[in-house]
Every structure is written in C-alpha cells, then in structure tokens.
Amino acid sequence: MLSLWLRRLSTDRIARSRERFSPLAVTGRRGNAEVLTAVDDAAEKLGLLSGLALTQARAMHPNIATVAEDAEADAALLESIADWCLRYTPLVACDAPDGLLLDISGCTHLYGGEHELIADLAARLENAGFAYSIAIAGTIGAAWAAAHYGEPTSYACGEERALLASLSLCALRLPPATVAGLARVGLKRIGDIIGLPRAPLTARFGPEVLRQLDRALGHEHEPLTPRIPVAPYAAEQRFAEPIAREEDVLAITERLARRLKFALERRSDGARRIELALFRTDGVVRRIAAGTSRPLRDPDEIRSLFVERLTALAGALDPGFGFDMARLSVIVAEPCPPEQIGIGGREDKAELCRLVDRLSARLGPRRVRRLIAQDSHIPEVAETVLPAQAVDDDAGWPAFRRYRNEVELSPRPLRLLARPEPIEAVAEVPDGPPLRFRWRRALHEVIAAEGPERIEGAWWSEHGGPARDYFRVEDKNGLRFWLFRAGLYRDLAQGTTPTWFLHGTFA
Amino acid sequence: MIEQLRQRLLALQRAPGIEDTPKPLSMGIPAIDTVLGGGLMCGALHEIAATSESHFTAATGFALGLTVLSAPSPRLFWIAEDMALAESGVPHGAGLDAFGLAPERLVITSVAHRRDLLWAMEEALRCRTVNTVIGEMRAGGLDGVAVRRLSLAAAESDTLALLLRAVPPTDASTAATRWIVGAAPSAIMYRPGMPRVAAQLVRNRRGQVGSWILEWSDSDGRFILATHAQPVAAPALDRPHRQVA
C-alpha cells in the first residue's frame, strides 16, 4: 500500500499556474474569521501556520502574498493526479483533501521494486513542482501515518509496529477530540496504547481508537475504494520514445486490442465499452471511450471504432510533447460465446452492428437511435427513441401490432412534432373539427376532416393533462394534419375558448 | 489493343445509375416504369424535393413508398439534420407501421452538420444489409463531388439512396433522377383519404420526364396512379400510334 501526501497541494497549484510569490498563503473563511488555510514553505519558516487569522498574519508579516482558497480546483487537481497515478496501478483512491492511496501490490516489479517505484514517483512529482511525502507499508493506516508523520519517503513493509510505536496518536486518523482526551491521560504516542488492556480503552474513548489501531497494524482489513472502477481487462504499453501521431496511436490501439483478444477469448467475453487512456509526458491523461452494440473481440473492429472516435475529436486529442504510455481497458464486458461465422443471418446482423458502432463512435451514441414502442396510449409517450447500441431488434412492436389490429387504431401521422404546437383554430360547431387554422403563420382552410378520436390524458397522474380530441384534417392544398383540441367543451370555463394544437403531419 | 483500351476507358467512365443493373425497381405503374426505363434504378441516388417546406411530409411519404417497394421487409437508415427533425417532426413508428414499414427495422440518425450527413449516408450505403438510405436536409446547396460519392457508394452495394430536400434545389444534379413532390387533394369529399402525392419527375438521366398523381395503397403496399384533376398530355414516349410497327 502506498500513501502519497501532497503537503502543499493548494500553494503548489498556485505556484505552478502563476509567477512565484513567496511567501504565499491561501486564505478562506472559517466561521466568522478569515484565516490562512494553507501556507508554503517560506511562509511556514516565518512562523505562519494554517489556522492563523489573516489579520494576525498581516500584522506579523505585511508583505505575504495571499490568494483566496479554491477547494474545487484543489479537488480537480487531486483527481487529475489520481488519474496520472493510474500509470502505476489501476487501484488509486483519493484521500481527500490532499492525499492519494495506491494499492501497488503486484505492480512494483514493473519498476524493479518498491524503492525504485518510490524513486520514480518522487522524481516525477519533483519535476512537476509538488511537495510530496510518500510511504509504502503493509496497511493503509501505517502507510498514511508514515507519509504524514514520518520521513518524506519511507518504506516500512513488515515493520509497521515499530514504525507506528514512535509516532504521535494523530497518525491514527482519529478525531482531534479523542486525541486530546488521550493526551490528557498521558497517552501521546501510538506505542503507549499498543500494549494497553483493550476493554477500558474502548469503554472510555469509544471503539474508534482500537479499530484504527487494528487497521494500521493489519489485524483488521481496511477496504480501498478506487476512484475509477477497475476494468476487468486491460493491456498497456510504455514507450521509450513518446508518440504523437494519430497513426501511431491507432497502431498501438490495435496491438493492445490484439493482446486483449486472448484474455477475452479465454473467458468467452466480449467488450461492450472500451476505453483508451493516453498518458501525456507532462502528466495529462486523455481518455477516449467507445461503445459497441454487441460484445466485440476483433482487434480490427476495435481499431476502426477508434478511427471514428479520433476523427470526431479532430484536434482535441492534442498530444503536446507526446504520449509515453497507452492503456486499453475493457470497462464493460459481456459473455460472448464463440460463434460460427459465415452463415447468412448472423453475418448480416454483425454487419449492421458494425455500421451502428461506427456511426455511434463518430457522431455520439445518442445520435444513432431506434424507435421503441412503449406501453402507453398517449402519442408522444407511446414511442421513445433510444440509442441503437443499447436496444435489441424487436422492441415492443409486435405487441403494438396486435393492439392496433384489435382496436382498429385510426391512422397515425408519418411525422410527429417533438411537442404539440399551439395553433389558432376556429371550429364551426363546439365539438367539431376546425374550419380554418393558423400554424406557423400560414392559414390553412380545412376542406375535409375526420374525427374526433378521443385520447384521455393520464388521469392517474397530476401532470396528466386534459383529454384530447384528435382530428385528421386536410386543407385546400391537400396537406394533411393531425390536430387536437385540449380539453372537452363541457369542462371549459364560461367565456373561454379551447386551445388547439397541431401534433403531426400525414403524407 | 487500342480497342481494348477504349473498352476499358468506357467501363471506367460509366456514370453510376446509368448502366443497366439487373433489377430496376418497378413502381408498379407501367406509364412511369416506361419513362424510367423499366423502373427506378436501385443502386443509385435519387433526389426527392418537396414543392415547399409545408409539403415536406408528402415528399417523405413518397420516399417511404419507394422504400417499401425496394425490398420485402426493408431495412432503412434515416439520416437527418437536427433542424429537419425539429422543424418537420420525427418519424412516428405507428404511422410508419401503418404505411407498411416495420419500425424495428429503422435506425434514425441525427447529425449536426451537412458534412456529417453526407459521411453517414455514405457509410450506411456501403453496408450491404441496408436496403434504403434516406438522407434528409433543409435548404441549401450540395457539393457535386459529395453527390457523386454517394452515387458511387450506392452503386457499389446496390442500395437505394434517397436524398430528401425541403425545397426544390436549384443546383445541377448528378443524381439519377430528381423528383419534386407535393401533397395532392384527396379524391373523396369531406374526408381525408389515402396518402396522395403529386410527383413531378423533373430530371431523369435515362430519358423522359413526367408528372403523375400517385396514391399510396396501405393494403397493397404500392402506388396507384390516381386520376389527374387537370388533363395532362401523356409523356412523349407513351404514344403507341407514333411507333413504327
């Protein structure tokens, strides 16, 4: 377990983005007072500590530079560093507000060992201008304690007990009140409580103290919640020389897909959602995801999906000085039994899926849609459009056909407006069709009409709306419309006229 | 040798939509089929424009009629610009179903730019499982190169490509045919009848042009020639007395 503490996250963020002020302090409002929330090294040397009131700090050192705190920017920075840390391990958790936890078990050999990994991480953070403190230990608790209260880089696998014994009780991540209470009875270091009888300690200070101690010592398991769910399949490649060209990115995608193919085949899985993560040399991580409409294993098809994704991104890929690592992960996998290829029907379906995937990759999955019949009699609710990748072939339509034949549904328009548009209409008789109406500023004289077809609103719901009387009308030019009057005449208040809407058009 | 090269050049120069494909799409109306030279060319691009924006649904109906004719249960890709869908409404499954087109075999794609429309149409045309591709666009010109690319893609896979335009285009076209379609009044009084369109063939790379009033018959799934309200001279081709025996 590796704990990374960015001691000066807020001030480092400001120092990275602007010209250097020093000493620098970040201020924020706590209760009613403006206080320092973070200080840099130079300010700390002057005796300024976070928590000090700003007025007091100004009185001590009138020339300090102060910047208002921005918790969101800090959190965003921490998340982007977490993404960047994915180069070490897929299990990275944010330890807000300024730390990260990395589960590096089984990953260290890629760097030649734990010490080398620490050295690599430290060198990269140093270059990026962050003050850091890194610790590796067997448990989350011990690593955290060592990072926050030990040496800037420490390694303590197997020596958690010795390491913890010498540290202050604050290192156990206990609430300040508990720590103060323990200090009052003379318990200041973790070593002081390790040997103590457990029952009285729990009775007096609550179960939290011993739970945290047990977790730090490894007697109790502490779960790690990774920021990004771990992909079931992933393949990665590091480059000695950074790559920047689109062709190279595609070539590496294909090569990684070829590697994933074996893993997927072994468990009869196929990819439904694939993500390509490109690690830029300056620490920025680009993620490009592509969805598929059926489980996919073929590297060529995966490549062609990313061709479309990259084209859609156009210039947004921005390789900068190049990418030095690429990882292809299957985020969502589905069982995909091996199938015989070359038999008509299946192959046709596969070709259609390929087309849908390509269009979705380029235009976005929400733009490639299918009509789905819904179980409703209200026209605009009776059908929904869903991404074609998400649905299967027959989606409720056979049931709709049975229903239509049973009730002899009157004709429905070919095109339905997204929402009914209000029109000005004049009807000859109260419950009859309109005589003429104005839609989009054009006047239409009705010469033929059919109806009404009454469609009741959703009376069981508060937002159901009134009943509608639909008419199919034809105007002088032969244009055919689907109109409705909202509400019934008998429900209208005295002296008001009903409202008419145009909902669709017929051929 | 020279002759051989000439033959090869001829083969390369053939315009798409002109060469004889094995099976032209019969409209089921002899008068129109004769003008079209046996029927609508399947692997070619056809332009269908509405007489004005308000007649767009009539033009849609004509395009859908051709789609139903194109295959026993056609797989349709409907690619439209966002504005076209917002202005004229989205295809309504219940209406399509009554028209004879299974909604489950339809994929609707909306695009933001004309560039994407042409790209998506070309992609869909290259897929052999798709029977018909309808591309729907608002007013505005079209690049001749793009139209030719679409024609070639359609010819390659023998797919029917229909370009649906909201207003009659003014640009020259390399499409196989160009139709201007508007709604036509129903024959029956007091009650809206079957879908009925006035279809005007204004450009035909294989021969004559003409104008007909067509009614879509839901039950038969084909067009029927409706009587014209005004007398129209028969197309020059259809004059048996002028033919040499």
mmCIF file of N, CA and C in Angstrom, chain B residues 136-229:
data_model
loop_
_atom_site.group_PDB
_atom_site.id
_atom_site.type_symbol
_atom_site.label_atom_id
_atom_site.label_comp_id
_atom_site.label_asym_id
_atom_site.label_seq_id
_atom_site.Cartn_x
_atom_site.Cartn_y
_atom_site.Cartn_z
ATOM 1 N N GLU B 136 -31.941 13.380 -45.132
ATOM 2 C CA GLU B 136 -32.926 14.445 -45.105
ATOM 3 C C GLU B 136 -32.215 15.759 -44.820
ATOM 4 N N MET B 137 -32.408 16.752 -45.664
ATOM 5 C CA MET B 137 -31.723 18.014 -45.418
ATOM 6 C C MET B 137 -32.630 19.208 -45.654
ATOM 7 N N ARG B 138 -32.322 20.280 -44.966
ATOM 8 C CA ARG B 138 -33.062 21.520 -45.151
ATOM 9 C C ARG B 138 -32.529 22.212 -46.396
ATOM 10 N N ALA B 139 -32.932 23.473 -46.558
ATOM 11 C CA ALA B 139 -32.492 24.230 -47.726
ATOM 12 C C ALA B 139 -30.971 24.324 -47.756
ATOM 13 N N GLY B 140 -30.448 24.580 -48.920
ATOM 14 C CA GLY B 140 -29.006 24.737 -49.044
ATOM 15 C C GLY B 140 -28.472 23.884 -50.161
ATOM 16 N N GLY B 141 -27.326 24.269 -50.655
ATOM 17 C CA GLY B 141 -26.742 23.574 -51.802
ATOM 18 C C GLY B 141 -26.025 22.312 -51.396
ATOM 19 N N LEU B 142 -25.615 21.584 -52.406
ATOM 20 C CA LEU B 142 -24.883 20.345 -52.169
ATOM 21 C C LEU B 142 -23.669 20.346 -53.069
ATOM 22 N N ASP B 143 -22.608 19.825 -52.552
ATOM 23 C CA ASP B 143 -21.386 19.713 -53.310
ATOM 24 C C ASP B 143 -21.539 18.603 -54.354
ATOM 25 N N GLY B 144 -21.200 18.901 -55.599
ATOM 26 C CA GLY B 144 -21.327 17.896 -56.655
ATOM 27 C C GLY B 144 -20.493 16.655 -56.393
ATOM 28 N N VAL B 145 -19.325 16.879 -55.800
ATOM 29 C CA VAL B 145 -18.437 15.749 -55.508
ATOM 30 C C VAL B 145 -19.106 14.815 -54.507
ATOM 31 N N ALA B 146 -19.743 15.417 -53.494
ATOM 32 C CA ALA B 146 -20.392 14.610 -52.455
ATOM 33 C C ALA B 146 -21.500 13.767 -53.065
ATOM 34 N N VAL B 147 -22.283 14.375 -53.969
ATOM 35 C CA VAL B 147 -23.384 13.652 -54.600
ATOM 36 C C VAL B 147 -22.831 12.474 -55.401
ATOM 37 N N ARG B 148 -21.733 12.722 -56.078
ATOM 38 C CA ARG B 148 -21.148 11.660 -56.891
ATOM 39 C C ARG B 148 -20.611 10.531 -56.007
ATOM 40 N N ARG B 149 -20.038 10.918 -54.889
ATOM 41 C CA ARG B 149 -19.548 9.894 -53.948
ATOM 42 C C ARG B 149 -20.702 9.012 -53.478
ATOM 43 N N LEU B 150 -21.829 9.683 -53.178
ATOM 44 C CA LEU B 150 -22.997 8.923 -52.735
ATOM 45 C C LEU B 150 -23.470 7.986 -53.835
ATOM 46 N N SER B 151 -23.486 8.488 -55.082
ATOM 47 C CA SER B 151 -23.928 7.654 -56.195
ATOM 48 C C SER B 151 -23.040 6.425 -56.317
ATOM 49 N N LEU B 152 -21.748 6.644 -56.193
ATOM 50 C CA LEU B 152 -20.813 5.525 -56.325
ATOM 51 C C LEU B 152 -21.012 4.516 -55.207
ATOM 52 N N ALA B 153 -21.180 5.041 -53.985
ATOM 53 C CA ALA B 153 -21.378 4.139 -52.846
ATOM 54 C C ALA B 153 -22.648 3.324 -53.033
ATOM 55 N N ALA B 154 -23.708 3.982 -53.553
ATOM 56 C CA ALA B 154 -24.978 3.285 -53.764
ATOM 57 C C ALA B 154 -24.812 2.213 -54.828
ATOM 58 N N ALA B 155 -24.082 2.552 -55.896
ATOM 59 C CA ALA B 155 -23.910 1.605 -56.988
ATOM 60 C C ALA B 155 -23.129 0.380 -56.513
ATOM 61 N N GLU B 156 -22.165 0.621 -55.625
ATOM 62 C CA GLU B 156 -21.294 -0.446 -55.158
ATOM 63 C C GLU B 156 -22.075 -1.519 -54.408
ATOM 64 N N SER B 157 -23.027 -1.089 -53.589
ATOM 65 C CA SER B 157 -23.713 -2.060 -52.735
ATOM 66 C C SER B 157 -25.138 -2.313 -53.193
ATOM 67 N N ASP B 158 -25.545 -1.682 -54.310
ATOM 68 C CA ASP B 158 -26.891 -1.876 -54.829
ATOM 69 C C ASP B 158 -27.957 -1.428 -53.826
ATOM 70 N N THR B 159 -27.675 -0.352 -53.144
ATOM 71 C CA THR B 159 -28.605 0.180 -52.148
ATOM 72 C C THR B 159 -29.328 1.385 -52.743
ATOM 73 N N LEU B 160 -30.584 1.534 -52.377
ATOM 74 C CA LEU B 160 -31.352 2.686 -52.848
ATOM 75 C C LEU B 160 -31.012 3.890 -51.972
ATOM 76 N N ALA B 161 -30.540 4.948 -52.588
ATOM 77 C CA ALA B 161 -30.189 6.155 -51.836
ATOM 78 C C ALA B 161 -31.169 7.249 -52.195
ATOM 79 N N LEU B 162 -31.840 7.798 -51.200
ATOM 80 C CA LEU B 162 -32.819 8.852 -51.441
ATOM 81 C C LEU B 162 -32.394 10.087 -50.667
ATOM 82 N N LEU B 163 -32.301 11.174 -51.371
ATOM 83 C CA LEU B 163 -31.939 12.430 -50.723
ATOM 84 C C LEU B 163 -33.198 13.279 -50.667
ATOM 85 N N LEU B 164 -33.634 13.559 -49.468
ATOM 86 C CA LEU B 164 -34.902 14.250 -49.269
ATOM 87 C C LEU B 164 -34.593 15.715 -48.983
ATOM 88 N N ARG B 165 -35.123 16.608 -49.804
ATOM 89 C CA ARG B 165 -34.785 18.023 -49.626
ATOM 90 C C ARG B 165 -36.055 18.823 -49.377
ATOM 91 N N ALA B 166 -35.932 19.842 -48.543
ATOM 92 C CA ALA B 166 -37.119 20.573 -48.090
ATOM 93 C C ALA B 166 -37.638 21.534 -49.156
ATOM 94 N N VAL B 167 -36.784 22.023 -50.006
ATOM 95 C CA VAL B 167 -37.226 22.946 -51.059
ATOM 96 C C VAL B 167 -36.625 22.482 -52.381
ATOM 97 N N PRO B 168 -37.278 22.804 -53.507
ATOM 98 C CA PRO B 168 -36.722 22.366 -54.791
ATOM 99 C C PRO B 168 -35.328 22.953 -54.983
ATOM 100 N N PRO B 169 -34.358 22.109 -55.274
ATOM 101 C CA PRO B 169 -32.988 22.594 -55.409
ATOM 102 C C PRO B 169 -32.807 23.327 -56.736
ATOM 103 N N THR B 170 -31.869 24.236 -56.724
ATOM 104 C CA THR B 170 -31.594 24.993 -57.943
ATOM 105 C C THR B 170 -30.299 24.508 -58.594
ATOM 106 N N ASP B 171 -29.509 23.757 -57.824
ATOM 107 C CA ASP B 171 -28.218 23.336 -58.365
ATOM 108 C C ASP B 171 -28.385 22.198 -59.364
ATOM 109 N N ALA B 172 -27.412 22.084 -60.248
ATOM 110 C CA ALA B 172 -27.407 20.969 -61.182
ATOM 111 C C ALA B 172 -27.164 19.695 -60.387
ATOM 112 N N SER B 173 -27.698 18.595 -60.888
ATOM 113 C CA SER B 173 -27.592 17.378 -60.105
ATOM 114 C C SER B 173 -26.933 16.276 -60.905
ATOM 115 N N THR B 174 -26.192 15.432 -60.208
ATOM 116 C CA THR B 174 -25.645 14.249 -60.863
ATOM 117 C C THR B 174 -26.410 13.012 -60.408
ATOM 118 N N ALA B 175 -27.503 13.221 -59.695
ATOM 119 C CA ALA B 175 -28.308 12.084 -59.250
ATOM 120 C C ALA B 175 -29.014 11.455 -60.448
ATOM 121 N N ALA B 176 -29.460 10.214 -60.268
ATOM 122 C CA ALA B 176 -30.096 9.501 -61.377
ATOM 123 C C ALA B 176 -31.433 10.138 -61.746
ATOM 124 N N THR B 177 -32.212 10.487 -60.729
ATOM 125 C CA THR B 177 -33.472 11.180 -61.007
ATOM 126 C C THR B 177 -33.665 12.278 -59.974
ATOM 127 N N ARG B 178 -34.478 13.231 -60.340
ATOM 128 C CA ARG B 178 -34.873 14.243 -59.369
ATOM 129 C C ARG B 178 -36.378 14.413 -59.457
ATOM 130 N N TRP B 179 -37.007 14.311 -58.292
ATOM 131 C CA TRP B 179 -38.465 14.421 -58.215
ATOM 132 C C TRP B 179 -38.807 15.649 -57.402
ATOM 133 N N ILE B 180 -39.902 16.299 -57.803
ATOM 134 C CA ILE B 180 -40.446 17.358 -56.950
ATOM 135 C C ILE B 180 -41.839 16.893 -56.548
ATOM 136 N N VAL B 181 -42.024 16.758 -55.248
ATOM 137 C CA VAL B 181 -43.219 16.093 -54.745
ATOM 138 C C VAL B 181 -43.990 17.034 -53.827
ATOM 139 N N GLY B 182 -45.284 17.098 -54.036
ATOM 140 C CA GLY B 182 -46.140 17.876 -53.155
ATOM 141 C C GLY B 182 -47.370 17.067 -52.808
ATOM 142 N N ALA B 183 -48.126 17.577 -51.850
ATOM 143 C CA ALA B 183 -49.349 16.873 -51.486
ATOM 144 C C ALA B 183 -50.401 17.127 -52.562
ATOM 145 N N ALA B 184 -51.287 16.159 -52.750
ATOM 146 C CA ALA B 184 -52.386 16.342 -53.702
ATOM 147 C C ALA B 184 -53.701 16.138 -52.953
ATOM 148 N N PRO B 185 -54.733 16.920 -53.288
ATOM 149 C CA PRO B 185 -56.011 16.786 -52.567
ATOM 150 C C PRO B 185 -56.622 15.404 -52.775
ATOM 151 N N SER B 186 -57.290 14.924 -51.750
ATOM 152 C CA SER B 186 -57.933 13.613 -51.833
ATOM 153 C C SER B 186 -59.089 13.658 -52.821
ATOM 154 N N ALA B 187 -59.404 12.494 -53.345
ATOM 155 C CA ALA B 187 -60.495 12.431 -54.313
ATOM 156 C C ALA B 187 -61.842 12.491 -53.611
ATOM 157 N N ILE B 188 -61.924 11.859 -52.436
ATOM 158 C CA ILE B 188 -63.203 11.797 -51.735
ATOM 159 C C ILE B 188 -63.446 13.149 -51.064
ATOM 160 N N MET B 189 -64.697 13.564 -51.081
ATOM 161 C CA MET B 189 -65.014 14.824 -50.419
ATOM 162 C C MET B 189 -65.214 14.590 -48.919
ATOM 163 N N TYR B 190 -65.000 15.601 -48.162
ATOM 164 C CA TYR B 190 -65.317 15.676 -46.733
ATOM 165 C C TYR B 190 -64.497 14.758 -45.836
ATOM 166 N N ARG B 191 -63.604 13.998 -46.401
ATOM 167 C CA ARG B 191 -62.878 13.086 -45.532
ATOM 168 C C ARG B 191 -61.481 12.882 -46.121
ATOM 169 N N PRO B 192 -60.436 13.056 -45.328
ATOM 170 C CA PRO B 192 -59.088 12.858 -45.867
ATOM 171 C C PRO B 192 -58.916 11.398 -46.257
ATOM 172 N N GLY B 193 -58.407 11.157 -47.440
ATOM 173 C CA GLY B 193 -58.288 9.789 -47.934
ATOM 174 C C GLY B 193 -56.895 9.236 -47.747
ATOM 175 N N MET B 194 -56.510 8.402 -48.699
ATOM 176 C CA MET B 194 -55.195 7.767 -48.650
ATOM 177 C C MET B 194 -54.104 8.820 -48.876
ATOM 178 N N PRO B 195 -52.875 8.493 -48.472
ATOM 179 C CA PRO B 195 -51.785 9.419 -48.787
ATOM 180 C C PRO B 195 -51.721 9.632 -50.299
ATOM 181 N N ARG B 196 -51.659 10.871 -50.710
ATOM 182 C CA ARG B 196 -51.707 11.140 -52.139
ATOM 183 C C ARG B 196 -50.711 12.249 -52.455
ATOM 184 N N VAL B 197 -49.895 12.009 -53.435
ATOM 185 C CA VAL B 197 -48.865 12.997 -53.769
ATOM 186 C C VAL B 197 -48.893 13.313 -55.262
ATOM 187 N N ALA B 198 -48.517 14.549 -55.564
ATOM 188 C CA ALA B 198 -48.302 14.942 -56.958
ATOM 189 C C ALA B 198 -46.804 14.869 -57.185
ATOM 190 N N ALA B 199 -46.370 13.878 -57.940
ATOM 191 C CA ALA B 199 -44.941 13.671 -58.143
ATOM 192 C C ALA B 199 -44.566 14.123 -59.541
ATOM 193 N N GLN B 200 -43.552 14.965 -59.579
ATOM 194 C CA GLN B 200 -43.117 15.515 -60.847
ATOM 195 C C GLN B 200 -41.687 15.050 -61.050
ATOM 196 N N LEU B 201 -41.464 14.337 -62.113
ATOM 197 C CA LEU B 201 -40.100 13.894 -62.409
ATOM 198 C C LEU B 201 -39.471 14.986 -63.258
ATOM 199 N N VAL B 202 -38.540 15.736 -62.691
ATOM 200 C CA VAL B 202 -38.002 16.882 -63.426
ATOM 201 C C VAL B 202 -36.651 16.570 -64.050
ATOM 202 N N ARG B 203 -36.050 15.481 -63.617
ATOM 203 C CA ARG B 203 -34.760 15.147 -64.196
ATOM 204 C C ARG B 203 -34.624 13.642 -64.192
ATOM 205 N N ASN B 204 -34.229 13.112 -65.304
ATOM 206 C CA ASN B 204 -34.116 11.675 -65.430
ATOM 207 C C ASN B 204 -32.954 11.392 -66.367
ATOM 208 N N ARG B 205 -31.939 10.766 -65.847
ATOM 209 C CA ARG B 205 -30.745 10.561 -66.671
ATOM 210 C C ARG B 205 -30.971 9.522 -67.746
ATOM 211 N N ARG B 206 -32.058 8.779 -67.641
ATOM 212 C CA ARG B 206 -32.282 7.726 -68.622
ATOM 213 C C ARG B 206 -33.379 8.063 -69.608
ATOM 214 N N GLY B 207 -33.902 9.252 -69.549
ATOM 215 C CA GLY B 207 -34.908 9.542 -70.558
ATOM 216 C C GLY B 207 -35.851 10.656 -70.177
ATOM 217 N N GLN B 208 -37.124 10.419 -70.480
ATOM 218 C CA GLN B 208 -38.130 11.464 -70.384
ATOM 219 C C GLN B 208 -38.430 11.855 -68.937
ATOM 220 N N VAL B 209 -39.117 12.959 -68.851
ATOM 221 C CA VAL B 209 -39.613 13.388 -67.553
ATOM 222 C C VAL B 209 -41.136 13.306 -67.603
ATOM 223 N N GLY B 210 -41.800 13.553 -66.497
ATOM 224 C CA GLY B 210 -43.252 13.454 -66.487
ATOM 225 C C GLY B 210 -43.819 13.927 -65.166
ATOM 226 N N SER B 211 -45.128 13.844 -65.075
ATOM 227 C CA SER B 211 -45.801 14.304 -63.865
ATOM 228 C C SER B 211 -47.013 13.421 -63.614
ATOM 229 N N TRP B 212 -47.150 12.922 -62.403
ATOM 230 C CA TRP B 212 -48.233 11.985 -62.095
ATOM 231 C C TRP B 212 -48.812 12.289 -60.723
ATOM 232 N N ILE B 213 -50.022 11.877 -60.522
ATOM 233 C CA ILE B 213 -50.582 11.926 -59.170
ATOM 234 C C ILE B 213 -50.681 10.490 -58.685
ATOM 235 N N LEU B 214 -50.043 10.229 -57.566
ATOM 236 C CA LEU B 214 -49.940 8.862 -57.077
ATOM 237 C C LEU B 214 -50.614 8.749 -55.722
ATOM 238 N N GLU B 215 -51.270 7.626 -55.538
ATOM 239 C CA GLU B 215 -51.899 7.389 -54.250
ATOM 240 C C GLU B 215 -51.236 6.163 -53.649
ATOM 241 N N TRP B 216 -50.924 6.219 -52.365
ATOM 242 C CA TRP B 216 -50.284 5.088 -51.710
ATOM 243 C C TRP B 216 -51.356 4.171 -51.138
ATOM 244 N N SER B 217 -51.313 2.930 -51.517
ATOM 245 C CA SER B 217 -52.285 1.981 -51.001
ATOM 246 C C SER B 217 -51.634 1.179 -49.886
ATOM 247 N N ASP B 218 -52.103 1.412 -48.661
ATOM 248 C CA ASP B 218 -51.537 0.717 -47.494
ATOM 249 C C ASP B 218 -51.680 -0.783 -47.620
ATOM 250 N N SER B 219 -52.885 -1.184 -48.092
ATOM 251 C CA SER B 219 -53.185 -2.617 -48.073
ATOM 252 C C SER B 219 -52.315 -3.362 -49.080
ATOM 253 N N ASP B 220 -52.089 -2.780 -50.268
ATOM 254 C CA ASP B 220 -51.288 -3.459 -51.280
ATOM 255 C C ASP B 220 -49.809 -3.150 -51.131
ATOM 256 N N GLY B 221 -49.498 -2.062 -50.429
ATOM 257 C CA GLY B 221 -48.104 -1.664 -50.309
ATOM 258 C C GLY B 221 -47.525 -1.213 -51.634
ATOM 259 N N ARG B 222 -48.312 -0.480 -52.423
ATOM 260 C CA ARG B 222 -47.767 0.054 -53.678
ATOM 261 C C ARG B 222 -48.502 1.325 -54.077
ATOM 262 N N PHE B 223 -47.900 2.003 -55.055
ATOM 263 C CA PHE B 223 -48.522 3.223 -55.563
ATOM 264 C C PHE B 223 -49.586 2.868 -56.592
ATOM 265 N N ILE B 224 -50.616 3.703 -56.631
ATOM 266 C CA ILE B 224 -51.664 3.547 -57.648
ATOM 267 C C ILE B 224 -51.740 4.887 -58.366
ATOM 268 N N LEU B 225 -51.889 4.819 -59.670
ATOM 269 C CA LEU B 225 -51.997 6.057 -60.429
ATOM 270 C C LEU B 225 -53.397 6.627 -60.228
ATOM 271 N N ALA B 226 -53.454 7.822 -59.693
ATOM 272 C CA ALA B 226 -54.758 8.430 -59.442
ATOM 273 C C ALA B 226 -55.124 9.294 -60.638
ATOM 274 N N THR B 227 -56.407 9.518 -60.805
ATOM 275 C CA THR B 227 -56.818 10.367 -61.929
ATOM 276 C C THR B 227 -56.385 11.785 -61.654
ATOM 277 N N HIS B 228 -55.979 12.430 -62.681
ATOM 278 C CA HIS B 228 -55.499 13.790 -62.550
ATOM 279 C C HIS B 228 -56.681 14.734 -62.517
ATOM 280 N N ALA B 229 -56.572 15.762 -61.722
ATOM 281 C CA ALA B 229 -57.637 16.752 -61.692
ATOM 282 C C ALA B 229 -57.657 17.535 -63.004
#
